[in-house]
PDB file of C-alpha atoms in Angstrom:
ATOM      1  CA  MET A 232      -0.012   0.038  -0.053  1.00 41.00           C
ATOM      2  CA  GLY A 233       1.739   3.152  -1.071  1.00 44.00           C
ATOM      3  CA  ILE A 234       0.389   6.793  -1.352  1.00 44.00           C
ATOM      4  CA  SER A 235      -0.307   7.708  -5.144  1.00 43.00           C
ATOM      5  CA  PRO A 236      -0.055  11.271  -6.126  1.00 47.00           C
ATOM      6  CA  SER A 237      -3.114  13.228  -6.628  1.00 44.00           C
ATOM      7  CA  PRO A 238      -3.807  13.903 -10.111  1.00 47.00           C
ATOM      8  CA  THR A 239      -5.891  17.037  -9.310  1.00 48.00           C
ATOM      9  CA  ARG A 240      -3.025  18.642  -7.345  1.00 48.00           C
ATOM     10  CA  ASN A 241      -0.486  17.698  -9.862  1.00 46.00           C
ATOM     11  CA  ARG A 242      -2.503  19.242 -12.655  1.00 48.00           C
ATOM     12  CA  ALA A 243      -2.722  22.377 -10.486  1.00 48.00           C
ATOM     13  CA  ALA A 244       1.028  22.501 -10.131  1.00 51.00           C
ATOM     14  CA  ILE A 245       1.245  22.131 -13.987  1.00 56.00           C
ATOM     15  CA  THR A 246      -0.993  25.084 -14.678  1.00 69.00           C
ATOM     16  CA  ASP A 247       0.961  27.091 -12.585  1.00 85.00           C
ATOM     17  CA  LEU A 248       4.060  26.710 -14.359  1.00 86.00           C
ATOM     18  CA  HIS A 249       5.396  28.118 -17.512  1.00 83.00           C
ATOM     19  CA  TYR A 250       8.440  26.411 -19.219  1.00 88.00           C
ATOM     20  CA  LEU A 251       9.942  28.188 -22.338  1.00 88.00           C
ATOM     21  CA  PRO A 252      12.700  26.039 -23.757  1.00 86.00           C
ATOM     22  CA  GLN A 253      15.521  27.769 -25.677  1.00 83.00           C
ATOM     23  CA  GLN A 254      13.811  27.171 -29.119  1.00 82.00           C
ATOM     24  CA  PRO A 255      10.653  29.051 -29.342  1.00 79.00           C
ATOM     25  CA  LEU A 256       7.236  26.659 -29.951  1.00 84.00           C
ATOM     26  CA  ILE A 257       5.512  28.576 -32.335  1.00 91.00           C
ATOM     27  CA  VAL A 258       3.670  28.062 -35.677  1.00 94.00           C
ATOM     28  CA  PRO A 259       6.002  29.788 -38.396  1.00 94.00           C
ATOM     29  CA  ARG A 260       3.104  30.062 -40.951  1.00 97.00           C
ATOM     30  CA  TRP A 261       0.724  31.857 -38.489  1.00 97.00           C
ATOM     31  CA  THR A 262       0.554  35.430 -37.906  1.00 98.00           C
ATOM     32  CA  VAL A 263       2.058  36.914 -34.577  1.00 97.00           C
ATOM     33  CA  HIS A 264      -1.491  38.222 -33.696  1.00 97.00           C
ATOM     34  CA  LYS A 265      -3.084  34.342 -34.224  1.00 97.00           C
ATOM     35  CA  GLN A 266      -0.246  32.924 -32.157  1.00 96.00           C
ATOM     36  CA  LEU A 267      -1.007  35.013 -29.382  1.00 96.00           C
ATOM     37  CA  ARG A 268      -4.576  34.285 -29.557  1.00 95.00           C
ATOM     38  CA  TYR A 269      -3.660  30.820 -29.464  1.00 95.00           C
ATOM     39  CA  TRP A 270      -1.944  31.032 -26.339  1.00 93.00           C
ATOM     40  CA  ALA A 271      -4.573  33.148 -24.797  1.00 93.00           C
ATOM     41  CA  LYS A 272      -7.365  31.063 -25.486  1.00 92.00           C
ATOM     42  CA  ARG A 273      -5.875  28.128 -23.854  1.00 89.00           C
ATOM     43  CA  GLY A 274      -5.622  29.180 -20.266  1.00 82.00           C
ATOM     44  CA  GLY A 275      -4.743  32.821 -20.754  1.00 85.00           C
ATOM     45  CA  GLU A 276      -5.841  36.313 -20.902  1.00 85.00           C
ATOM     46  CA  PRO A 277      -7.193  37.429 -24.431  1.00 87.00           C
ATOM     47  CA  LEU A 278      -7.461  40.991 -22.824  1.00 91.00           C
ATOM     48  CA  VAL A 279      -3.768  41.138 -22.423  1.00 94.00           C
ATOM     49  CA  ILE A 280      -2.922  40.452 -26.162  1.00 96.00           C
ATOM     50  CA  ASP A 281      -2.766  43.988 -27.006  1.00 96.00           C
ATOM     51  CA  ALA A 282      -0.540  44.943 -23.925  1.00 96.00           C
ATOM     52  CA  ALA A 283       2.007  42.156 -24.826  1.00 97.00           C
ATOM     53  CA  LEU A 284       2.006  43.482 -28.438  1.00 98.00           C
ATOM     54  CA  GLN A 285       2.739  46.948 -27.217  1.00 97.00           C
ATOM     55  CA  TYR A 286       5.178  46.034 -24.423  1.00 97.00           C
ATOM     56  CA  PHE A 287       7.276  43.604 -26.801  1.00 98.00           C
ATOM     57  CA  ASP A 288       7.065  46.515 -29.696  1.00 97.00           C
ATOM     58  CA  LEU A 289       5.122  43.848 -32.045  1.00 98.00           C
ATOM     59  CA  LYS A 290       2.059  46.009 -33.046  1.00 97.00           C
ATOM     60  CA  ALA A 291       3.847  46.795 -36.098  1.00 97.00           C
ATOM     61  CA  VAL A 292       4.341  43.122 -37.289  1.00 98.00           C
ATOM     62  CA  GLU A 293       1.114  41.642 -35.758  1.00 97.00           C
ATOM     63  CA  ASN A 294      -0.242  40.525 -38.973  1.00 98.00           C
ATOM     64  CA  GLN A 295       2.988  39.178 -40.371  1.00 97.00           C
ATOM     65  CA  THR A 296       3.675  35.776 -40.445  1.00 97.00           C
ATOM     66  CA  ILE A 297       6.292  34.163 -38.070  1.00 96.00           C
ATOM     67  CA  ARG A 298       8.553  32.944 -40.239  1.00 96.00           C
ATOM     68  CA  HIS A 299       9.307  36.233 -41.923  1.00 96.00           C
ATOM     69  CA  LEU A 300      10.380  37.708 -38.546  1.00 96.00           C
ATOM     70  CA  SER A 301      14.034  37.924 -37.351  1.00 95.00           C
ATOM     71  CA  SER A 302      15.042  35.169 -34.638  1.00 93.00           C
ATOM     72  CA  GLY A 303      15.074  37.981 -32.207  1.00 94.00           C
ATOM     73  CA  MET A 304      11.606  39.143 -33.167  1.00 96.00           C
ATOM     74  CA  GLN A 305      10.200  35.502 -32.884  1.00 95.00           C
ATOM     75  CA  GLN A 306      12.185  35.642 -29.529  1.00 94.00           C
ATOM     76  CA  ARG A 307      10.024  38.778 -28.354  1.00 96.00           C
ATOM     77  CA  VAL A 308       6.696  36.790 -29.579  1.00 96.00           C
ATOM     78  CA  TRP A 309       7.695  33.779 -27.355  1.00 94.00           C
ATOM     79  CA  LEU A 310       8.120  35.949 -24.384  1.00 95.00           C
ATOM     80  CA  ALA A 311       5.261  37.800 -25.162  1.00 96.00           C
ATOM     81  CA  LYS A 312       3.600  34.149 -23.887  1.00 94.00           C
ATOM     82  CA  LEU A 313       4.523  34.831 -20.443  1.00 93.00           C
ATOM     83  CA  MET A 314       2.334  38.123 -20.454  1.00 94.00           C
ATOM     84  CA  VAL A 315      -0.739  36.211 -22.247  1.00 94.00           C
ATOM     85  CA  GLN A 316      -0.678  33.235 -20.036  1.00 90.00           C
ATOM     86  CA  PRO A 317       0.234  34.063 -16.625  1.00 86.00           C
ATOM     87  CA  ARG A 318       1.262  31.569 -14.457  1.00 90.00           C
ATOM     88  CA  ALA A 319       2.883  31.563 -10.805  1.00 88.00           C
ATOM     89  CA  ILE A 320       6.298  30.028 -11.818  1.00 92.00           C
ATOM     90  CA  TRP A 321       8.252  30.772 -14.730  1.00 91.00           C
ATOM     91  CA  LEU A 322      11.274  28.245 -15.981  1.00 92.00           C
ATOM     92  CA  LEU A 323      13.034  29.855 -18.794  1.00 91.00           C
ATOM     93  CA  ASP A 324      15.938  28.520 -20.851  1.00 91.00           C
ATOM     94  CA  ARG A 325      18.316  30.964 -22.171  1.00 89.00           C
ATOM     95  CA  PRO A 326      15.200  33.406 -22.603  1.00 91.00           C
ATOM     96  CA  LEU A 327      17.709  36.350 -23.817  1.00 89.00           C
ATOM     97  CA  THR A 328      19.086  34.582 -26.870  1.00 88.00           C
ATOM     98  CA  GLY A 329      18.597  36.362 -30.039  1.00 89.00           C
ATOM     99  CA  LEU A 330      17.666  39.447 -28.801  1.00 92.00           C
ATOM    100  CA  ASP A 331      18.967  43.056 -29.692  1.00 94.00           C
ATOM    101  CA  ALA A 332      19.781  45.738 -27.029  1.00 92.00           C
ATOM    102  CA  GLU A 333      15.867  46.850 -26.840  1.00 96.00           C
ATOM    103  CA  GLY A 334      14.469  43.248 -26.728  1.00 95.00           C
ATOM    104  CA  LEU A 335      16.952  42.436 -23.966  1.00 92.00           C
ATOM    105  CA  GLY A 336      15.918  45.652 -22.049  1.00 93.00           C
ATOM    106  CA  MET A 337      12.194  44.433 -22.383  1.00 95.00           C
ATOM    107  CA  ALA A 338      12.755  40.875 -21.203  1.00 93.00           C
ATOM    108  CA  GLU A 339      15.219  42.078 -18.138  1.00 90.00           C
ATOM    109  CA  ARG A 340      12.170  44.384 -17.234  1.00 92.00           C
ATOM    110  CA  LEU A 341       9.369  41.848 -17.505  1.00 94.00           C
ATOM    111  CA  ILE A 342      11.493  39.125 -15.591  1.00 90.00           C
ATOM    112  CA  ALA A 343      12.592  41.919 -13.091  1.00 88.00           C
ATOM    113  CA  THR A 344       8.904  42.681 -12.619  1.00 90.00           C
ATOM    114  CA  ARG A 345       7.764  39.230 -11.989  1.00 89.00           C
ATOM    115  CA  CYS A 346      10.359  38.567  -9.059  1.00 84.00           C
ATOM    116  CA  GLN A 347       9.156  42.055  -7.577  1.00 86.00           C
ATOM    117  CA  GLN A 348       5.448  40.757  -7.939  1.00 88.00           C
ATOM    118  CA  ASN A 349       6.873  37.821  -5.985  1.00 85.00           C
ATOM    119  CA  GLY A 350       6.847  35.725  -8.972  1.00 86.00           C
ATOM    120  CA  ILE A 351       9.369  32.762  -9.376  1.00 87.00           C
ATOM    121  CA  VAL A 352      11.645  32.760 -12.157  1.00 88.00           C
ATOM    122  CA  LEU A 353      14.188  30.081 -12.550  1.00 86.00           C
ATOM    123  CA  MET A 354      16.549  30.946 -15.677  1.00 84.00           C
ATOM    124  CA  VAL A 355      19.156  29.396 -17.421  1.00 82.00           C
ATOM    125  CA  GLU A 356      21.103  32.050 -19.274  1.00 80.00           C
ATOM    126  CA  GLU A 357      24.827  32.218 -20.430  1.00 74.00           C
ATOM    127  CA  ARG A 358      24.524  35.696 -21.337  1.00 64.00           C
ATOM    128  CA  GLN A 359      25.165  38.736 -18.923  1.00 63.00           C
ATOM    129  CA  ASN A 360      22.084  40.601 -18.245  1.00 63.00           C
ATOM    130  CA  ARG A 361      21.077  43.614 -15.672  1.00 63.00           C
ATOM    131  CA  LEU A 362      19.115  41.325 -13.375  1.00 66.00           C
ATOM    132  CA  ASN A 363      19.122  41.970  -9.609  1.00 60.00           C
ATOM    133  CA  PRO A 364      22.493  40.287  -8.834  1.00 53.00           C
ATOM    134  CA  HIS A 365      20.544  39.455  -5.090  1.00 53.00           C
ATOM    135  CA  HIS A 366      18.015  37.265  -6.585  1.00 57.00           C
ATOM    136  CA  THR A 367      20.502  35.354  -8.913  1.00 56.00           C
ATOM    137  CA  LEU A 368      22.615  31.959  -8.361  1.00 57.00           C
ATOM    138  CA  VAL A 369      25.461  32.265 -10.812  1.00 56.00           C
ATOM    139  CA  MET A 370      26.983  28.379 -11.291  1.00 57.00           C
ATOM    140  CA  GLU A 371      30.596  28.508 -12.629  1.00 59.00           C
ATOM    141  CA  ASP A 372      32.903  26.127 -13.600  1.00 53.00           C
ATOM    142  CA  PHE A 373      30.834  22.771 -12.932  1.00 52.00           C
ATOM    143  CA  PHE A 374      32.112  21.123 -16.193  1.00 50.00           C
TER     144      PHE A 374
END
């Protein structure tokens, strides 16, 4: 006789977690707006789509197909998911990859704001960033 995990509790834990792998999971033939709308309809906030487009400076490209965007702009679309699908915990694998200076600043501010709101952000990043060093664990020379 053992204790079996609660499916309800596991489902709740999963819905509180955002995992963004290094390679964006986006549909290249969709427009930016359609991709954000897709995420918003699946446990997200449809009313936040415009705010995410504005924040990541994607308004001018919202009707373009994602495949025609630069890798940095695709990364912005990927990061906009964090806004349209709010979750308690963010697990981010190299979220700053491919971003230009402007996009880097946007991502850093979004992550910093999340931390200030007592959110949990676990992030793997090889790139130097301006996030608060008091909340950062630097792991070096392990390999």
